[in-house]
Short mmCIF file of C-alpha atoms and ligand atoms in Angstrom, two decimals:
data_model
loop_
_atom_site.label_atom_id
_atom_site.label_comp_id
_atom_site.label_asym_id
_atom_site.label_seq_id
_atom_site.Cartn_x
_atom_site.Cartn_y
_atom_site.Cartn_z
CA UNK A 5 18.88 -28.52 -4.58
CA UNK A 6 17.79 -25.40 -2.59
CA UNK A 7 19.69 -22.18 -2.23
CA UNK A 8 20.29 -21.58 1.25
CA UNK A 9 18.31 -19.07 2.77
CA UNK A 10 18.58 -15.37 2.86
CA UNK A 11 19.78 -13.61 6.18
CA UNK A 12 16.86 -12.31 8.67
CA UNK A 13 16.95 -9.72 9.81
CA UNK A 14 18.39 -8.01 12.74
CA UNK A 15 15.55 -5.70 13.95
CA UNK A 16 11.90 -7.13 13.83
CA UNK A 17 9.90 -5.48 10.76
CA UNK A 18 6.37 -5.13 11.16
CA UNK A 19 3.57 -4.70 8.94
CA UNK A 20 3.64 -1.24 9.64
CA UNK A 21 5.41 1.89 10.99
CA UNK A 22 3.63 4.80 12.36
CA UNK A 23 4.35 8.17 10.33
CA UNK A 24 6.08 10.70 12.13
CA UNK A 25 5.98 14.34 11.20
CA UNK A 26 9.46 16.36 11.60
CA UNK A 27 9.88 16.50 15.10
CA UNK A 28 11.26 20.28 14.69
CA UNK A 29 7.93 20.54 12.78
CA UNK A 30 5.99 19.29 16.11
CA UNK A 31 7.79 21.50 18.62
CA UNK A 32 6.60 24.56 17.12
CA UNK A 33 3.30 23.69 17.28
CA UNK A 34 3.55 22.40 20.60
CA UNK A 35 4.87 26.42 21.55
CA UNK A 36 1.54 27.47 20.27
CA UNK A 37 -0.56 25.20 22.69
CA UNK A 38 1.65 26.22 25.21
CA UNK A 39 0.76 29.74 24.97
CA UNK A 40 -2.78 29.37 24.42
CA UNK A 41 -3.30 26.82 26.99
CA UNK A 42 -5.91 25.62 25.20
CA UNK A 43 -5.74 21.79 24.97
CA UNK A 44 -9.47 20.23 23.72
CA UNK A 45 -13.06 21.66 22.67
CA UNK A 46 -12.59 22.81 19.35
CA UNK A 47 -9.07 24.64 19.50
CA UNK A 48 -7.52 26.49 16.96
CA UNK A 49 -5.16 23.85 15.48
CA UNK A 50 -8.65 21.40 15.12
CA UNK A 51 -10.24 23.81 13.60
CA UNK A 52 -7.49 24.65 10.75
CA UNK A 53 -6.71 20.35 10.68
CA UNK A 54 -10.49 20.32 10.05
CA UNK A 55 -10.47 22.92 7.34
CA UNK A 56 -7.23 21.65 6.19
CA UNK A 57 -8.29 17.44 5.91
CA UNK A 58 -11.82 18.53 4.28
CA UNK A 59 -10.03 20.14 1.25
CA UNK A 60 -7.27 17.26 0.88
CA UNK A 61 -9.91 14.75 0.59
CA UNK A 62 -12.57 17.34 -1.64
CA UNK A 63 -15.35 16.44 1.28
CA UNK A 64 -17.76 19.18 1.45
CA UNK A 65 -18.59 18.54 5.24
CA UNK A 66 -16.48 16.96 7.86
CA UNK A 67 -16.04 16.55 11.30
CA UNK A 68 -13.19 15.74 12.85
CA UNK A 69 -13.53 12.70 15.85
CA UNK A 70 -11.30 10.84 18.48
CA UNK A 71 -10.90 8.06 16.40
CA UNK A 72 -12.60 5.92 13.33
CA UNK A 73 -14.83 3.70 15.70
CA UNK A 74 -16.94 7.05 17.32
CA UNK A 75 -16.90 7.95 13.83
CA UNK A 76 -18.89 5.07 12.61
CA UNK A 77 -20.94 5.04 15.64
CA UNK A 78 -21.39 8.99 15.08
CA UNK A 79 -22.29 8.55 11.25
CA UNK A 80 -25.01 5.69 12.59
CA UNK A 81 -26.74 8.27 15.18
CA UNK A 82 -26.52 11.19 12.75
CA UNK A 83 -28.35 9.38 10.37
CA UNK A 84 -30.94 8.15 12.93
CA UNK A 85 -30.06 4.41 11.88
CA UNK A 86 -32.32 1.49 13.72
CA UNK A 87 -32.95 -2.28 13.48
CA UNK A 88 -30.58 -3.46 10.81
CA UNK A 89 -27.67 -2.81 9.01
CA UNK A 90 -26.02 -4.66 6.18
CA UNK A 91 -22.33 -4.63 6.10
CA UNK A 92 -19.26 -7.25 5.39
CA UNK A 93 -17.88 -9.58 7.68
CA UNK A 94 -14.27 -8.87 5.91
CA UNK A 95 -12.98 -5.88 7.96
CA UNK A 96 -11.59 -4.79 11.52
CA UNK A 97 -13.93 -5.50 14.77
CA UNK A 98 -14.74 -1.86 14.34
CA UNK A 99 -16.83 -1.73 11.89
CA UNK A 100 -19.22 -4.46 13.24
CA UNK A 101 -18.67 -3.40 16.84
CA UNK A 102 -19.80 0.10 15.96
CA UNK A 103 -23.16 -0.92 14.87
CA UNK A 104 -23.65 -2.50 17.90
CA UNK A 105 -23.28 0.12 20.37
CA UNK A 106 -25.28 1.93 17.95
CA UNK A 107 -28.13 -0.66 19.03
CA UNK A 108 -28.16 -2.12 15.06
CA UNK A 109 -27.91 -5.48 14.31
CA UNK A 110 -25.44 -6.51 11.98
CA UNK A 111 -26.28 -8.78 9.16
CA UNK A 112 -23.45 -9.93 6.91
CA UNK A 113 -23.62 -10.08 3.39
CA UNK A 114 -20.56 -12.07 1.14
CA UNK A 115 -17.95 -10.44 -0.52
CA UNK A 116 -17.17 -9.84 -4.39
CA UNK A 117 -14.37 -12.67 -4.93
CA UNK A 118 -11.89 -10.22 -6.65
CA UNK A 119 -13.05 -6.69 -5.05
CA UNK A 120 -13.34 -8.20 -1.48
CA UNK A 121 -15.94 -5.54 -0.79
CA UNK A 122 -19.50 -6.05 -0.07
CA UNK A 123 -20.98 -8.33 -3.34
CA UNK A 124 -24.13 -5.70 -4.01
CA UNK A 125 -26.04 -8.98 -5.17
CA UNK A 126 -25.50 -10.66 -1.68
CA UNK A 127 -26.78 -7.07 -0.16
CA UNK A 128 -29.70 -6.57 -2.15
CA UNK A 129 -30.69 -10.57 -1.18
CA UNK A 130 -29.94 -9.66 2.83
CA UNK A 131 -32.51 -7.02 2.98
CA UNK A 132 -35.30 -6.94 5.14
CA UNK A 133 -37.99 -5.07 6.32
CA UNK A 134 -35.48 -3.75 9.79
CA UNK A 135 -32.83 -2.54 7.26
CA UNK A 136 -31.66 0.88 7.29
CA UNK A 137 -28.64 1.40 6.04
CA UNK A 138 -25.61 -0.58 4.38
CA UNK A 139 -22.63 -0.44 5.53
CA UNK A 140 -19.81 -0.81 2.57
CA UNK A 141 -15.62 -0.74 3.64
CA UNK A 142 -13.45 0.04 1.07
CA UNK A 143 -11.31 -2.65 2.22
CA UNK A 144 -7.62 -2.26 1.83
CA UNK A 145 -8.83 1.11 -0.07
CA UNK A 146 -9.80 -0.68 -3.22
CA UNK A 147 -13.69 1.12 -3.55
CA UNK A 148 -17.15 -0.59 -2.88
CA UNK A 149 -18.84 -1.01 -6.06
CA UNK A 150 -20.58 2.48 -5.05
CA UNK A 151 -22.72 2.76 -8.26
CA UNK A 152 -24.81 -0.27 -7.63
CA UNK A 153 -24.74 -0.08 -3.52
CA UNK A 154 -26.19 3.60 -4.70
CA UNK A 155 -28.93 2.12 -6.55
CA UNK A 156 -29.68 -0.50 -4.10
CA UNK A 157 -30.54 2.29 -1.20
CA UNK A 158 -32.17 4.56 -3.74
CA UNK A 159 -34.54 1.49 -4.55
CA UNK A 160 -34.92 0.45 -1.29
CA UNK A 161 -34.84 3.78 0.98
CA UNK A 162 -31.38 3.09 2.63
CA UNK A 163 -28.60 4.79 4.00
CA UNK A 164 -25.36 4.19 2.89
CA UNK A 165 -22.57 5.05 5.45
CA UNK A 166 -18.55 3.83 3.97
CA UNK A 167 -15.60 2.48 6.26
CA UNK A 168 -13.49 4.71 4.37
CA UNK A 169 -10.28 3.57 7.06
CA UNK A 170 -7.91 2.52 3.99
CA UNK A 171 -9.15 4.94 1.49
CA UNK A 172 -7.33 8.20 2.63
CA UNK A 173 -6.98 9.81 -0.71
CA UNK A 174 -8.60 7.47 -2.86
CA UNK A 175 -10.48 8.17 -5.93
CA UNK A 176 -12.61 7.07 -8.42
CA UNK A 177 -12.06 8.47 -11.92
CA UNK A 178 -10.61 11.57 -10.18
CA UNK A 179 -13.79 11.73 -8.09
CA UNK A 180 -13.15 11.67 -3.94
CA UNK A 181 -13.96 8.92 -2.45
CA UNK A 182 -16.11 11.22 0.38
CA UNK A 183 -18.18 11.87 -2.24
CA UNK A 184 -19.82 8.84 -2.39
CA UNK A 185 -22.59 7.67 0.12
CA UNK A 186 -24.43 10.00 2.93
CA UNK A 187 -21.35 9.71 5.21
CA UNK A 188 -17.26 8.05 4.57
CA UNK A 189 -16.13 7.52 7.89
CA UNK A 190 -12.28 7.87 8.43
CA UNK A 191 -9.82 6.46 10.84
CA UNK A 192 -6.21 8.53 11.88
CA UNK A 193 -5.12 5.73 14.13
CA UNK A 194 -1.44 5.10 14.24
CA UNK A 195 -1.16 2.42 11.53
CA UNK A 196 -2.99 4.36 8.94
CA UNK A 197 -1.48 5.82 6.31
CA UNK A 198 -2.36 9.19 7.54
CA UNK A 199 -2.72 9.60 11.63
CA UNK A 200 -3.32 11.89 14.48
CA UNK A 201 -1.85 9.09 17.33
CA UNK A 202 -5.71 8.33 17.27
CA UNK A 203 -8.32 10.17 15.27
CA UNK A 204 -10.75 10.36 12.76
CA UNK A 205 -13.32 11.50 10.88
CA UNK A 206 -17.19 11.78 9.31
CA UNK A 207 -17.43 13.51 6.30
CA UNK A 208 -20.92 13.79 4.14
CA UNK A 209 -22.47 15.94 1.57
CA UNK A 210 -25.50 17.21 4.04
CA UNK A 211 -24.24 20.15 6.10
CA UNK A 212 -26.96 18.68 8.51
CA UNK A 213 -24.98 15.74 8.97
CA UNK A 214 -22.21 17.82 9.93
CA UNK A 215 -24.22 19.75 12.17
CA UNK A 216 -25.16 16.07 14.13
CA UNK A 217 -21.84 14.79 14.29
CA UNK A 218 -19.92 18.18 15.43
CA UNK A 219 -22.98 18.22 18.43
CA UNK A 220 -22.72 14.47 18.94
CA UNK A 221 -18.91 14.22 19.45
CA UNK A 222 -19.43 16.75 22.18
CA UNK A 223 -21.65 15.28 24.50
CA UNK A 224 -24.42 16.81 22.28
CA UNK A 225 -23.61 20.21 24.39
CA UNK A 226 -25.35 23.42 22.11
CA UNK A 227 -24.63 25.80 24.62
CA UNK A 228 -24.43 26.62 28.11
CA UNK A 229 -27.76 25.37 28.91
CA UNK A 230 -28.71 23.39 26.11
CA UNK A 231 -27.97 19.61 25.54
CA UNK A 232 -29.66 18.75 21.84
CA UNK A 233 -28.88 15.18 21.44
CA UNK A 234 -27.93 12.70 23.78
CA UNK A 235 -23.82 12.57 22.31
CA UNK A 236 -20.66 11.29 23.74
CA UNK A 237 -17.48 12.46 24.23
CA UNK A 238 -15.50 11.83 20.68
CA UNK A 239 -13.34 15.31 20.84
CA UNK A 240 -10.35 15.10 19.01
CA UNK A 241 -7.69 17.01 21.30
CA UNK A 242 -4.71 19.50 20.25
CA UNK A 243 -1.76 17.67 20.55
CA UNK A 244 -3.38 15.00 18.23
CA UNK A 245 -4.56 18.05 15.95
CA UNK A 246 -0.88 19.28 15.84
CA UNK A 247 0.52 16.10 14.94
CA UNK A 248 -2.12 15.58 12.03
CA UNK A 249 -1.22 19.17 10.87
CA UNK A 250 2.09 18.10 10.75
CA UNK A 251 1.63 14.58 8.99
CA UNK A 252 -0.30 16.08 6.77
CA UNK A 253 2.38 18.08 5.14
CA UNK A 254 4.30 14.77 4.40
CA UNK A 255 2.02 12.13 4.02
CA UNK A 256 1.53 12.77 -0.09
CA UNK A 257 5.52 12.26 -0.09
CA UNK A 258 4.83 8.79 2.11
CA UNK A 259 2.23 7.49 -0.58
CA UNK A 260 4.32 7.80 -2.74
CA UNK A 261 7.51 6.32 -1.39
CA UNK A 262 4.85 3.27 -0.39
CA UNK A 263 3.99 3.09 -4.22
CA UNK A 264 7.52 2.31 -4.91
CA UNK A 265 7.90 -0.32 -2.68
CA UNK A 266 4.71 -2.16 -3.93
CA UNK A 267 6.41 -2.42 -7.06
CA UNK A 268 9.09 -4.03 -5.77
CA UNK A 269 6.75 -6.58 -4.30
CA UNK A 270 4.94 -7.00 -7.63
CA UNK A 271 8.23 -7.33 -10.02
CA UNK A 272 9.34 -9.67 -7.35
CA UNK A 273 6.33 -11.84 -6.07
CA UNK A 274 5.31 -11.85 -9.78
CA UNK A 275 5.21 -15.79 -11.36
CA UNK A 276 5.05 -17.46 -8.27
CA UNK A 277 2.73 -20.06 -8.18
CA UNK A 278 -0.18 -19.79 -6.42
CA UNK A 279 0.98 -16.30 -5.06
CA UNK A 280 -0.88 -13.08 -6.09
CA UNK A 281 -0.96 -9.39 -5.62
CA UNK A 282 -4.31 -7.55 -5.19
CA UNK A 283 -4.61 -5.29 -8.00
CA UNK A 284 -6.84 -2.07 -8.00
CA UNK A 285 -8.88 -0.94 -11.10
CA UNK A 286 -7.36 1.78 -12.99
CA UNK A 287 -9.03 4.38 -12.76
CA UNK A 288 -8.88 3.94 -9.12
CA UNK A 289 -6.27 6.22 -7.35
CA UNK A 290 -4.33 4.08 -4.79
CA UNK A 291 -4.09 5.36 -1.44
CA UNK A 292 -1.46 2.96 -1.07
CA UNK A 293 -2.76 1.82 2.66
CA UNK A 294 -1.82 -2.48 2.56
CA UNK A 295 0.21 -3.88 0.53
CA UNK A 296 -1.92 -7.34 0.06
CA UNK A 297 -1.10 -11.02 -1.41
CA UNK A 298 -3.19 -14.18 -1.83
CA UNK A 299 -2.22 -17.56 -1.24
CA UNK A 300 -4.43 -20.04 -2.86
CA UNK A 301 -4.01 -22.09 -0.55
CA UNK A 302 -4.82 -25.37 -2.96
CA UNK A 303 -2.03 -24.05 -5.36
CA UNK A 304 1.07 -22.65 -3.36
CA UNK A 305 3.63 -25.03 -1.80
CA UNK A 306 3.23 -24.00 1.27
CA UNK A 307 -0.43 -22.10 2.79
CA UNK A 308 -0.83 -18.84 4.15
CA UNK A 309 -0.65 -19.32 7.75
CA UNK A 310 2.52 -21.61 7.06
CA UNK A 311 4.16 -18.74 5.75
CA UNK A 312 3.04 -16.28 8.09
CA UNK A 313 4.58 -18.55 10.92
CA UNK A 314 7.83 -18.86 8.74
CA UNK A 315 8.58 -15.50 8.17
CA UNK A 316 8.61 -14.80 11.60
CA UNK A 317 11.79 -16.70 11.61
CA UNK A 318 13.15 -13.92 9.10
CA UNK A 319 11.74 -11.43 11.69
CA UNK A 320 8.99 -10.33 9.21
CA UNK A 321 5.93 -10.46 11.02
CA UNK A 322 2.91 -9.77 8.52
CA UNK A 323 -0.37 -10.02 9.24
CA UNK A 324 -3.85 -11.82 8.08
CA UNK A 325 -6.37 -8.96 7.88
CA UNK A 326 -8.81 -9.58 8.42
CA UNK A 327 -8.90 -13.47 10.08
CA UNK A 328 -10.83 -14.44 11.71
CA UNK A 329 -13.83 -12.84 10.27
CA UNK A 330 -16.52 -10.56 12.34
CA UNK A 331 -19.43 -13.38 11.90
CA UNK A 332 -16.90 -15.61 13.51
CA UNK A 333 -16.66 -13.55 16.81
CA UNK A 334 -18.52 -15.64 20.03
CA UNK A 335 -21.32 -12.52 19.96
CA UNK A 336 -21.88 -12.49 16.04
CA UNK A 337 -21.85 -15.91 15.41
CA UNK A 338 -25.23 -17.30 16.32
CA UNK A 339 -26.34 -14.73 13.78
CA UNK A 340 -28.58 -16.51 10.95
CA UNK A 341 -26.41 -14.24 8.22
CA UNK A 342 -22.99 -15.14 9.99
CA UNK A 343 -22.88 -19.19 8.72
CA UNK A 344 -20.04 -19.74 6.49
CA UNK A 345 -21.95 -20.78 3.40
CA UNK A 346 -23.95 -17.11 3.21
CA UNK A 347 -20.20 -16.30 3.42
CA UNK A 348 -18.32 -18.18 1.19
CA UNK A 349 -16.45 -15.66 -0.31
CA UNK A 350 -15.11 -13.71 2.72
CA UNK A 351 -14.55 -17.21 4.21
CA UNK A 352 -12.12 -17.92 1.31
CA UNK A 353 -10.72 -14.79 1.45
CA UNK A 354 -9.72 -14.42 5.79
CA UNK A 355 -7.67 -17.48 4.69
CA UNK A 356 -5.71 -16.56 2.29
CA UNK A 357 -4.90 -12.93 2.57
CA UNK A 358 -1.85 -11.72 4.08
CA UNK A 359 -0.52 -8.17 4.27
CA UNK A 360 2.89 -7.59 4.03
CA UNK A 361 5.01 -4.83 5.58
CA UNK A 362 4.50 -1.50 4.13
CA UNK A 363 5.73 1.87 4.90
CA UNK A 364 7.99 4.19 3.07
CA UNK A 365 10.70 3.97 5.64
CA UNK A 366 11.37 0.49 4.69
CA UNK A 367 12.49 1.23 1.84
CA UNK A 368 12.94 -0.66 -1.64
CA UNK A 369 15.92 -3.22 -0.32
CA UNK A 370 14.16 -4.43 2.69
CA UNK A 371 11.21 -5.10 0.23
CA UNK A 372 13.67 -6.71 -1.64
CA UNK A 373 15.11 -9.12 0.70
CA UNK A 374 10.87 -9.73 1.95
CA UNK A 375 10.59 -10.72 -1.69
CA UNK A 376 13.41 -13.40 -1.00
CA UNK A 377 12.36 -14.75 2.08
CA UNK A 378 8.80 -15.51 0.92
CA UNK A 379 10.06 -17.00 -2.28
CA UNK A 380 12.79 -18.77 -0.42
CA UNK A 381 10.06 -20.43 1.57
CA UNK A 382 7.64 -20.97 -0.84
CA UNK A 383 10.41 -22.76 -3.12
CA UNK A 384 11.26 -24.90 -0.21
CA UNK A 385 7.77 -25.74 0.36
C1 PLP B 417 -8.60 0.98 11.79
C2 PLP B 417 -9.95 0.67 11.27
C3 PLP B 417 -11.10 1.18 11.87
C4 PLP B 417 -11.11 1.82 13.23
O1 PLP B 417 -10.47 2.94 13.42
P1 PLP B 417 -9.98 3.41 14.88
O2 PLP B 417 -9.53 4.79 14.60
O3 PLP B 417 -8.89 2.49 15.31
O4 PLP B 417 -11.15 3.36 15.79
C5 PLP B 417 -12.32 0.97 11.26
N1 PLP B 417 -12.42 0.24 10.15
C6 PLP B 417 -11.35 -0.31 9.55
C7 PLP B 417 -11.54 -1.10 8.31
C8 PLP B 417 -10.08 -0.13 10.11
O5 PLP B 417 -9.01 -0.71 9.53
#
């Protein structure tokens, strides 16, 4: 006997919803860059977001950007990266596709089963006499294992440059997560927990660093007569500024309206078999960026994709970050690191993960009826 199933429902919920400041809120910044006519090149609300995002996230040095991908690609030319860098095939195209244009070949090391973040064993085994740098994301803002990728580069004269994209506010043991490696690259895109529309940043310990990326995102422009690197354009504009400005004045309020809906999802998805939630360490502070499950696929009645299909009949579209995985792409797979069994790991894991919608605005009794859907259909099998 089955239950009969639980009402979709009547507006399309996706995995996310961009945060929106108070419009009122907006508007009166707007006035200001109305006065000022003053719309990009270092304007006054960039430089007080600037100021403003480097002491939210304790990082002594940052640079604001036009979006997380120039950030990466900044952090690379800052640090005067070449021939190879080390990095996990579990993340968006971004992260590989930044090396890249950097002119650094990727190589992939696994994933730690549980962490899903770069498996320092299967680093320290992938480098070769090209390395330069690793290239760790704190996927899904659960932390690399930053202690041993530390001691890996110290050992072996490497940079270490973090996809810090999910990590906006994270910590570890009340320490920022900026603090860790020679630059934590962030992303302010629309579907992060904290955005600009599009934007990002570098952050680092080295004021030199700083001094790099703030030439590089600007063409590499000193002064009037002076180009002193060859940059591009990665300017973060005003309007974005006074939307981050604006965000950023509500955004502790949506972590922690996010952090009640996950537990929702984890009093509710809790005993099903086959089903699990991706926990973080304790003395890891959540930035609350995906909520994440596991199918195990061998165990669960139905498998991850044939849930992802179903609940699109409930008009819950989730989605399977990140699958397929970067050393699957056409131009990364010929790679000799990108064959599935120097992957195993990440190759389990693009199959079974699914993230499931997650935003304070959807509020504890959608989560609720999400909870019923997906154990409708896994009971149904
Ligand atoms: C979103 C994202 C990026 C890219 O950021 P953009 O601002 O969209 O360029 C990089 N890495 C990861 C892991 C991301 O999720």
């Amino acid at each position: 006997m089955h239950s009969s199933p639980p009402q979709p429902f009547s507006e399309p919920v996706f995995v996310t919803r961009p945060l929106f400041p108070a419009l009122a809120d907006y508007q009166a910044a707007l006035e200001g860059i109305w006065e000022r006519r003053w719309l990009t090149n270092k304007g006054v609300l960039h430089d007080e977001l600037e100021t403003a995002l480097a002491a939210h996230l304790r990082a002594p040095h940052l640079s604001l950007v036009a979006n997380g991908t120039a950030g990466l690609m900044l952090a690379c030319r800052a640090l005067e990266l070449s021939g190879e860098a080390i990095t996990t095939p579990l993340t968006s195209p971004a992260t590989v596709n930044a090396l890249n244009w950097c002119g650094l070949k990727p190589v992939f090391a696994d994933v730690d089963p549980v962490t899903l973040t770069l498996d320092p064993a299967a680093v320290e085994k992938a480098i070769g006499p090209e390395t330069s740098a690793i290239v760790g994301v704190h996927l899904y803002g659960r932390p690399c294992d930053v202690e041993a990728l530390q001691a890996i580069a110290k050992r072996h004269e490497l940079r270490v440059i973090y996809d810090c994209a999910h990590a906006f506010g994270t910590e570890i043991s009340g320490r920022p997560i900026a603090e860790f490696g020679d630059a934590s690259v962030f992303s302010f895109h629309a579907t992060k927990l904290f955005n600009t529309a599009e934007g990002g940043a570098v952050a680092a310990r080295d004021p030199d660093i700083k001094r790099k990326a703030d030439l590089l995102r600007t063409l590499g422009i000193q002064d009037e007569t002076t180009v002193a690197l060859p940059g591009i354009n990665a300017r973060m504009n005003e309007l974005e500024a006074a939307f981050g400005l604006a965000n950023l004045k509500i955004v502790e309020a949506e972590r922690n309206a996010r952090a009640e809906i996950a537990k929702v999802y984890r009093e509710r998805l809790a005993g099903i078999a086959g089903l699990h939630c991706l926990e973080m360490p304790a003395d890891v502070r959540d930035s609350q960026h995906y909520f994440v499950i596991r199918i195990d696929n061998t165990r669960c009645k139905v498998s991850r994709d044939q849930l992802y299909e179903r609940l699109k009949a409930f008009n819950i579209f989730t989605r399977r970050y990140f699958y397929p995985l970067c050393s699957e792409f056409a131009f990364y797979r010929e790679l000799p690191s990108s064959r599935p069994e120097n992957l195993p790991h990440a190759t389990r894991a693009a199959e079974e993960v699914l993230c499931l919608p997650f935003y304070g605005a959807l509020g504890r009794d959608a989560a609720r009826r999400i909870c019923e859907a997906l154990t409708y259909l896994v009971d149904r099998g």
